[in-house]
Coordinates of C-alpha atoms in Angstrom, one line a residue:
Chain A
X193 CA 0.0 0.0 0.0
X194 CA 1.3 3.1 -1.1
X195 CA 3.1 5.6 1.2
X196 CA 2.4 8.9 1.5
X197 CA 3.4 12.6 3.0
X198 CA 0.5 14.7 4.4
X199 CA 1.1 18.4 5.0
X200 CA -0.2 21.0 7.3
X201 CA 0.2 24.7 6.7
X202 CA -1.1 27.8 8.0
X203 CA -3.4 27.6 11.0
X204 CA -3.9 24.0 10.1
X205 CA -0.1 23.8 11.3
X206 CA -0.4 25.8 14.4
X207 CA -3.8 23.9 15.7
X208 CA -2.5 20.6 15.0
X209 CA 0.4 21.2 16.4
X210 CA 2.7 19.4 13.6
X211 CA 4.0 20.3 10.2
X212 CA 3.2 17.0 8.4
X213 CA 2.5 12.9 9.1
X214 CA 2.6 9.9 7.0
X215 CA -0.1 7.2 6.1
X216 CA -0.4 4.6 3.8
X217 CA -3.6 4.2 1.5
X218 CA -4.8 3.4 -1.6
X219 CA -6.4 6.2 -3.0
X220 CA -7.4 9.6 -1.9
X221 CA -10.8 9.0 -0.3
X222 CA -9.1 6.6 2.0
X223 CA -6.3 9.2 3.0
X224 CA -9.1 11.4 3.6
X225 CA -11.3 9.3 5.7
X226 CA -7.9 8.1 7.9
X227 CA -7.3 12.3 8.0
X228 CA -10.6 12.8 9.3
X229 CA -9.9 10.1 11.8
X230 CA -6.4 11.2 13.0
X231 CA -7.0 14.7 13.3
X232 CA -10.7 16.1 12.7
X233 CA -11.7 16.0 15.9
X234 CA -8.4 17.9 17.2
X235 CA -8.9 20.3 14.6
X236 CA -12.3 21.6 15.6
X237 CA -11.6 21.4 19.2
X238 CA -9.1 24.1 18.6
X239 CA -11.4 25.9 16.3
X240 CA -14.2 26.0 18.7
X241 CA -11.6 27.3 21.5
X242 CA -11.2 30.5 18.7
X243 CA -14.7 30.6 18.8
X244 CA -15.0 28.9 15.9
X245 CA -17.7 26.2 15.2
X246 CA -17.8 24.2 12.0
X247 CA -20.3 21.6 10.8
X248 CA -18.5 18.5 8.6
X249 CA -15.4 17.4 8.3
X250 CA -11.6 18.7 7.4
X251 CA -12.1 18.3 3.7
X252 CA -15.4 20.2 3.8
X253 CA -13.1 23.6 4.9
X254 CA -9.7 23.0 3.7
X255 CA -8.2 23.3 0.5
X256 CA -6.6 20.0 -0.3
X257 CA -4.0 19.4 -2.9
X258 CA -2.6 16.3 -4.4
X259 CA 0.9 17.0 -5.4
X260 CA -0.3 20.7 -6.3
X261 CA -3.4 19.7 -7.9
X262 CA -6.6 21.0 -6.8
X263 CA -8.2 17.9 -5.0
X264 CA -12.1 18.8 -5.8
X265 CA -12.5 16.3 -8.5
X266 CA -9.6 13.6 -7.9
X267 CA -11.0 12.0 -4.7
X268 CA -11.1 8.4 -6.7
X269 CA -7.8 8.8 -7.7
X270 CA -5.1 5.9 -6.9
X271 CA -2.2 7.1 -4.8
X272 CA 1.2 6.2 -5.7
X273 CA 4.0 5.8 -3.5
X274 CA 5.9 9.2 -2.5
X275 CA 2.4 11.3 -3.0
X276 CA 2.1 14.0 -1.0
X277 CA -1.3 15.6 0.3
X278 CA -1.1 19.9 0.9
X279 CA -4.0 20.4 3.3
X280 CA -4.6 24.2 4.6
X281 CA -7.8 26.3 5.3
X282 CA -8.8 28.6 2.1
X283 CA -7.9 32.8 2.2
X284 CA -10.8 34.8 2.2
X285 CA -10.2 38.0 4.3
X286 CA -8.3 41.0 3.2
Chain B
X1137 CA 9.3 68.9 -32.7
X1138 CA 7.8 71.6 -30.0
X1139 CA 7.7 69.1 -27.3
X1140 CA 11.3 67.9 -28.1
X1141 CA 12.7 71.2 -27.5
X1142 CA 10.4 71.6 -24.5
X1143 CA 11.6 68.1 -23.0
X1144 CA 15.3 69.9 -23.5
X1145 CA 14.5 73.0 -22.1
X1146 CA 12.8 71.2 -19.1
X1147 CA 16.2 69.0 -18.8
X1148 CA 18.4 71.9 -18.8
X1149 CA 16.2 73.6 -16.4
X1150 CA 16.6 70.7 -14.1
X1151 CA 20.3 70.1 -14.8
X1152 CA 20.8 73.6 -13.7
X1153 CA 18.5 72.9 -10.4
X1154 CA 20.2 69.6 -9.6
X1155 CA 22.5 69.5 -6.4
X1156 CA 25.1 67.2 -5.8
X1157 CA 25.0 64.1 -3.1
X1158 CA 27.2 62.4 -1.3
X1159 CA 26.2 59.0 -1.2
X1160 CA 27.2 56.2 1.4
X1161 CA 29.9 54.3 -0.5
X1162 CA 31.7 57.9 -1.1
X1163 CA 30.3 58.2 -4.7
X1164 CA 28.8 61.6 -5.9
X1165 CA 25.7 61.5 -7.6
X1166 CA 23.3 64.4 -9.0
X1167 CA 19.7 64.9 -7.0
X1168 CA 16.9 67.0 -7.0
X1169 CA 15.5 67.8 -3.7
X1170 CA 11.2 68.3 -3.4
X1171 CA 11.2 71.4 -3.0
X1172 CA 12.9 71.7 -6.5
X1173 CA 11.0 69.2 -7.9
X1174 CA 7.9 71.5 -7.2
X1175 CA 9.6 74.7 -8.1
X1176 CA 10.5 73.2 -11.5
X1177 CA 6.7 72.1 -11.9
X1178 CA 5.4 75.6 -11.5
X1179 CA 7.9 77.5 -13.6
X1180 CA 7.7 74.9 -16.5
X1181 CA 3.6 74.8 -15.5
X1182 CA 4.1 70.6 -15.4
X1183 CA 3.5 67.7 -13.3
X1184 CA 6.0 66.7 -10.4
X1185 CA 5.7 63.7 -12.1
X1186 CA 6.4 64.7 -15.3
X1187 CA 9.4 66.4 -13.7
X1188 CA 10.9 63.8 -11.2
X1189 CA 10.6 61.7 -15.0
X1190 CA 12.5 64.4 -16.6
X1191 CA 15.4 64.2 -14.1
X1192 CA 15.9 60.4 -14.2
X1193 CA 15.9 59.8 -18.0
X1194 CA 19.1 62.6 -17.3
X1195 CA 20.4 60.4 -13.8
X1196 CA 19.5 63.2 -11.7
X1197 CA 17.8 61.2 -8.8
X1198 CA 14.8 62.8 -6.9
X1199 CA 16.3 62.4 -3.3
X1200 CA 12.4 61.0 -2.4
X1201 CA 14.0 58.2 -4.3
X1202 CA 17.3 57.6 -3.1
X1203 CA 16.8 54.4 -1.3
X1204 CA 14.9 52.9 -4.0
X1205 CA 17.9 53.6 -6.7
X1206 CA 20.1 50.1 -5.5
X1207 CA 17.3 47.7 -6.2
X1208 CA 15.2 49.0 -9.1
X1209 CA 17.6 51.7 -10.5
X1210 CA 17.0 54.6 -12.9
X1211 CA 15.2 52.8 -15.3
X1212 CA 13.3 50.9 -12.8
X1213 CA 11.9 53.9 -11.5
X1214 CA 10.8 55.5 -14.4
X1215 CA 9.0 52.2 -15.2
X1216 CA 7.0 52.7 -11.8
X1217 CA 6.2 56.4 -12.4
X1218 CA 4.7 56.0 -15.7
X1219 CA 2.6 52.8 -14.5
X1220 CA -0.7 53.2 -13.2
X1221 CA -1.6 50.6 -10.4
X1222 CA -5.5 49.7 -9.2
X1223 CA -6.0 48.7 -5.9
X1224 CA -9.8 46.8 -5.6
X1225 CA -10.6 47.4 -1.9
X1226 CA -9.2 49.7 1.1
X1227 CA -9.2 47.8 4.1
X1228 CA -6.6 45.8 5.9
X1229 CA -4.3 44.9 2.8
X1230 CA -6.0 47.3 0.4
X1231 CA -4.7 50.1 2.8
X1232 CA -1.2 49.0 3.4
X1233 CA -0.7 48.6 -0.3
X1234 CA -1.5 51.9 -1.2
X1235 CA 1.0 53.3 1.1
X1236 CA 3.7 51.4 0.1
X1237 CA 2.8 51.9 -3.7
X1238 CA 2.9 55.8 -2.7
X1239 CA 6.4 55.4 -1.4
X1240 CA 7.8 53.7 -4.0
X1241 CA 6.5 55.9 -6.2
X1242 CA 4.1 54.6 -8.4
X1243 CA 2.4 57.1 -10.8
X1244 CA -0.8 56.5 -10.9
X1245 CA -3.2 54.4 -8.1
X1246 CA -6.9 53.7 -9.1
X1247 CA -8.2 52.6 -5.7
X1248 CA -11.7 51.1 -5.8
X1249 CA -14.0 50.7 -2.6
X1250 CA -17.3 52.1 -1.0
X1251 CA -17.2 51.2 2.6
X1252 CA -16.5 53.7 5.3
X1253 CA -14.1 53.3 8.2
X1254 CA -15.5 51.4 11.3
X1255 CA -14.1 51.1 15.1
X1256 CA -13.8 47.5 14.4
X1257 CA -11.1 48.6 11.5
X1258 CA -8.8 50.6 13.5
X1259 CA -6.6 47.5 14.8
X1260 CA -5.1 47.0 11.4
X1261 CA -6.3 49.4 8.5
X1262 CA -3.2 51.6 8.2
X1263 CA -5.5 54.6 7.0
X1264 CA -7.9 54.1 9.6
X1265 CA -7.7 56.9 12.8
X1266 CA -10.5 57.7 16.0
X1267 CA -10.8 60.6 14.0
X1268 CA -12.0 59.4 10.5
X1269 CA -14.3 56.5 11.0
X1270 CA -17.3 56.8 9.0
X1271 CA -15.4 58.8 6.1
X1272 CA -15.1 57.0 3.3
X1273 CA -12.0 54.6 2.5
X1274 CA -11.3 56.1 -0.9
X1275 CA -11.4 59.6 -0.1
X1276 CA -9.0 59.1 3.2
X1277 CA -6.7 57.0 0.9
X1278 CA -6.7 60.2 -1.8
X1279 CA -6.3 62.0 0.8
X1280 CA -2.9 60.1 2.4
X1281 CA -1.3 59.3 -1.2
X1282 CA -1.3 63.2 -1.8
X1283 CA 0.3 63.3 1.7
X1284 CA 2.9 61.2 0.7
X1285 CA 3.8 61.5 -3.0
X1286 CA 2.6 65.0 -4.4
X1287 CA 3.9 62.8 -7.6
X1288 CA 1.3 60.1 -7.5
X1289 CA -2.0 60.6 -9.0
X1290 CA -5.1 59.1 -8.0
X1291 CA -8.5 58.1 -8.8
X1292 CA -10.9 56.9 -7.1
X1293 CA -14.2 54.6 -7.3
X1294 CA -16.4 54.8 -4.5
X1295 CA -18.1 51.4 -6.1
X1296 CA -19.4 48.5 -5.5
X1297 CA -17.6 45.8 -8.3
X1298 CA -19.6 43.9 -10.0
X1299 CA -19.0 42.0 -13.2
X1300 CA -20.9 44.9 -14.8
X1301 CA -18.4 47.7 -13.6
X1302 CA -15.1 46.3 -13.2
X1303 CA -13.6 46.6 -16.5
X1304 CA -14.4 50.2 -16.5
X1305 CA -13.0 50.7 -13.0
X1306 CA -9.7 48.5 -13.8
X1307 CA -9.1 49.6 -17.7
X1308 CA -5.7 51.3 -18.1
X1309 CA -4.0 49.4 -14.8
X1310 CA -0.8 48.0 -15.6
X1311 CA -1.3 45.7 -12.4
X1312 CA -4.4 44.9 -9.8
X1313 CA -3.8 44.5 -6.3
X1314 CA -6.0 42.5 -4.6
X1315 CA -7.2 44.0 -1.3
X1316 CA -10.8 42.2 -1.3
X1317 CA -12.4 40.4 1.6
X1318 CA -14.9 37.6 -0.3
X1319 CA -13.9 34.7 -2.9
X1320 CA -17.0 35.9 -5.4
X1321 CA -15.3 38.8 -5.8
X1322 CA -12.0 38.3 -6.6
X1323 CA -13.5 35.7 -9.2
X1324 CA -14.9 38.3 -10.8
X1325 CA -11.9 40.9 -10.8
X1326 CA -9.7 37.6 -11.7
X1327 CA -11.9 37.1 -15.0
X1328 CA -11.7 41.0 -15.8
X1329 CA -8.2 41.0 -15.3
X1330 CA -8.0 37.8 -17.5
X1331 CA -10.0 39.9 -19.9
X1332 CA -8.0 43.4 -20.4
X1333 CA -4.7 41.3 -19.9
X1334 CA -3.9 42.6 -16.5
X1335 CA -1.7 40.7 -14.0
X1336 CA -3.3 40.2 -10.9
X1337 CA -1.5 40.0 -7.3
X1338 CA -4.1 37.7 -5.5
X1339 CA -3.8 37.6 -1.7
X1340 CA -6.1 37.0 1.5
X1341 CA -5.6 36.7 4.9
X1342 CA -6.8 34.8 8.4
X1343 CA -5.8 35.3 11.7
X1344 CA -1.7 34.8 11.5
X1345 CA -1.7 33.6 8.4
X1346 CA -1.6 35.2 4.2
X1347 CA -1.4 33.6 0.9
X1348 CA -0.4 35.1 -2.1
X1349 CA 0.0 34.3 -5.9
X1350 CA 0.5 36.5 -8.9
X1351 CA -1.8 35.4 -11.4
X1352 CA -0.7 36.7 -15.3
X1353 CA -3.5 36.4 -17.9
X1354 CA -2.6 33.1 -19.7
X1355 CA -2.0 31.6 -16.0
X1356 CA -4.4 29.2 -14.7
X1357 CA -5.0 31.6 -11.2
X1358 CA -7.5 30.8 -8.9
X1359 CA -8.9 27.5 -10.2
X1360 CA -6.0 26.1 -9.2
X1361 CA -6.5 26.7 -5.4
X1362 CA -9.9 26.4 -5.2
X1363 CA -11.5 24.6 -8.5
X1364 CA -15.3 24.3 -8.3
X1365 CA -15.8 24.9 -4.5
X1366 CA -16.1 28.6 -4.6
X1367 CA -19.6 28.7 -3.5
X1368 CA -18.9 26.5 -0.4
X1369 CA -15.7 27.7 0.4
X1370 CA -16.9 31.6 1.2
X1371 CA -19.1 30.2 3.1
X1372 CA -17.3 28.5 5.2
X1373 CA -13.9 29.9 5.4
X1374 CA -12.8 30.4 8.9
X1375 CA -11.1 33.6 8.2
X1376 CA -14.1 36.0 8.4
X1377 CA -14.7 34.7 11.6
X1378 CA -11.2 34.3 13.5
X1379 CA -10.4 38.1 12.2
X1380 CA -6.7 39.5 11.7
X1381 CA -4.2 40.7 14.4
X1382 CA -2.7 44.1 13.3
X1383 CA 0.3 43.2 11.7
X1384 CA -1.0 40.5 9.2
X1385 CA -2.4 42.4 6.7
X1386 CA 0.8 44.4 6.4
X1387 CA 3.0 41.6 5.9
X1388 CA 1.0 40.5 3.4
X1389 CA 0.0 43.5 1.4
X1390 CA 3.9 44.4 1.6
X1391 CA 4.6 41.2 -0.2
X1392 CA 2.0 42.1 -2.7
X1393 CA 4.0 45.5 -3.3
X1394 CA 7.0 43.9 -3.5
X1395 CA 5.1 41.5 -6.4
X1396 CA 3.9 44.7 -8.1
X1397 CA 7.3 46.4 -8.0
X1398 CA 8.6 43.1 -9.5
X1399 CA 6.2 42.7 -12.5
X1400 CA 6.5 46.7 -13.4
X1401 CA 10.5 46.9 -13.5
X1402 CA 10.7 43.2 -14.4
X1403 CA 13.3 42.6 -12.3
X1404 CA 12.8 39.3 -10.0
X1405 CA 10.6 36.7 -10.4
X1406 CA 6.7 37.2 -9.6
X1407 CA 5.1 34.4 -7.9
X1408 CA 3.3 32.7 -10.5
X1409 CA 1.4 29.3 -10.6
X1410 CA 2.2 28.8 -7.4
X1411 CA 0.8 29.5 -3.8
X1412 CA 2.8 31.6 -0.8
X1413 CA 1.8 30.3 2.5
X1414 CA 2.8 32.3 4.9
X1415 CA 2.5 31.5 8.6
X1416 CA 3.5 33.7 11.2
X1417 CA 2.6 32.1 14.2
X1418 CA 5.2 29.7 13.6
X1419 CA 7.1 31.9 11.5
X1420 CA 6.8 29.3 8.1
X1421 CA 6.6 31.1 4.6
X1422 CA 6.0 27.5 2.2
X1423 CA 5.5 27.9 -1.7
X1424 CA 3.2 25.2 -3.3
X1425 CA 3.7 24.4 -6.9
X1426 CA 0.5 24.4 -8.8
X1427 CA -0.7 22.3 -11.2
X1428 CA -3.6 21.5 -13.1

């Protein structure tokens, strides 16, 4: 099963605490769902202790890139060895 | 012919105004103080731009300019005070860019926006002060660039953009800052841009944190970063709600100037098809390659 880099930036860095993990899955749904998992929870707690409450899951309020492609419409998409996941919440203020 | 010999009255008359300055490093160079600079301007009956031009095309620097002449030069400067620069939105990065721009002596600034100044700006919107909330944000901006650069000339939209208006408001920029506050909208300044060939310096901001990317018209900008989830997305981004500390929207709306100074004098490399993360709470500044 294919290893691959997941990385945090931004305040998805700072409220999880780490810079990056590894996991091993087939393809992208199955990262996500073992993401979800690992970290969703924490990731709201932290959110909610900004004040911040947020219905769904990581996916549903991060941008996610595979390898620097936008992830919207790859979710079925078989993972290769070395792949690595950018995940960080999207810019909007200014 | 009449405006040659005009141009070379207008040099001689600032060649004879120019005063000499002793740089730093021990070299001599000619400069031109302000006050010349708008004595010239009266008695030739021209702009201080057209005059602070004038003087570099001869190497005479404007000493306003000085500590801009080791990274952008003579030439570089020029470039800037013949370019014309729209800033969409005055608030937190909107603000901070338009200062900067009027430093470094851009010549023109179209700044579009049609809110007024709030309590709830004054933490971080540079042009904000006790004394001006509920003046508009274009006027104060006006206002402050004439403060700063009597070279810099400005227009302003007090607007609302919608795909209706925004060519008009961003025709003749050279580059469009991005000081905006909502995904819809810099879609639709993104496809204008696209449209009148326009580089665009995207950025946004949320609590500690920026992103930026400098989107050129054949680049694949935005979609990149955010594909079909637009609608969602402004929705639910976080940043609205967690707000911005003061400082963040001037580290990012100085990297946009920096982006804008880079695309005008084409010196550097803009950041294109890619993503700037920038982190500050951890002090992490990570590009992303982009791809489609």
């Amino acid at each position: 099963m294919p290893l691959i880099t997941v990385r945090f930036y931004s305040l998805w860095r700072s409220y999880l605490g780490t810079d990056s993990t590894t996991l091993q899955a087939e393809r992208i749904d199955d990262a996500l769902t073992q993401l979800e998992e690992k970290f969703g929870d924490r990731l709201r707690e932290k959110l909610e202790t900004a004040g911040i409450r947020l219905e769904g899951k990581m996916e549903d309020y991060s941008l996610i890139l595979l390898n620097g492609i936008a992830l919207r419409n790859l979710k079925s998409t078989e993972l290769r060895e070395g792949d690595v996941l950018h995940i960080f919440p999207p810019g909007i203020g200014g | 012919m009449e405006s040659s010999t005009a141009d070379k009255d207008i040099g001689r008359y600032i060649a004879r105004s120019a005063e000499s300055y002793l740089a730093p490093d021990g070299k001599r160079l000619p400069v031109i103080s302000l006050k010349t600079t708008a004595s010239v301007a009266n008695a030739q009956g021209i702009s201080a731009k057209e005059v602070e031009i004038a003087a570099l095309k001869q190497g005479i620097v404007p000493r306003r300019y000085l500590r801009n002449m080791g990274t952008i030069g003579l030439a570089g400067q020029i470039r800037l005070l013949q370019s014309s620069v729209a800033v969409v939105g005055a608030g937190g990065l909107g603000s901070t860019a338009i200062e900067l721009l009027a430093r470094q002596g851009i010549g023109h600034l179209i700044i579009i926006d049609n809110d007024r100044f709030t309590e709830s700006d004054l933490n971080r919107q540079i042009m904000s002060t006790e004394r001006n909330l509920d003046r508009y944000k274009v006027t104060v901006a006006a206002r402050r660039v004439r403060k700063i650069n009597s070279a810099t000339t400005v227009t302003t939209f007090r607007e609302k953009l919608s795909e209706e208006n925004v060519p008009n408001l961003l025709g003749g920029a050279q580059v469009v800052v991005d000081g905006l506050d909502n995904l819809p909208s810099r879609l639709v300044v993104e496809q204008a841009c696209r449209r009148l060939a326009i580089p665009y310096v995207y950025a946004s901001i949320g609590g500690f944190s920026g992103q930026l990317m400098t989107i050129f018209p054949e680049d694949a900008g935005l979609s990149l970063l955010f594909e079909s989830s637009s609608n969602t997305m402004s929705e639910q981004g976080i940043e609205t709600k967690i707000g911005n500390p003061s400082a963040t929207p001037a580290m990012i709306a100085a990297m946009q100037v920096q982006e804008v100074v880079k695309i005008i004098t084409g010196i550097g490399t803009p950041v294109r098809n890619r993503v700037l993360l920038v982190d500050a709470s951890e002090f992490a500044i990570d590009g992303i390659e982009l791809r489609r």
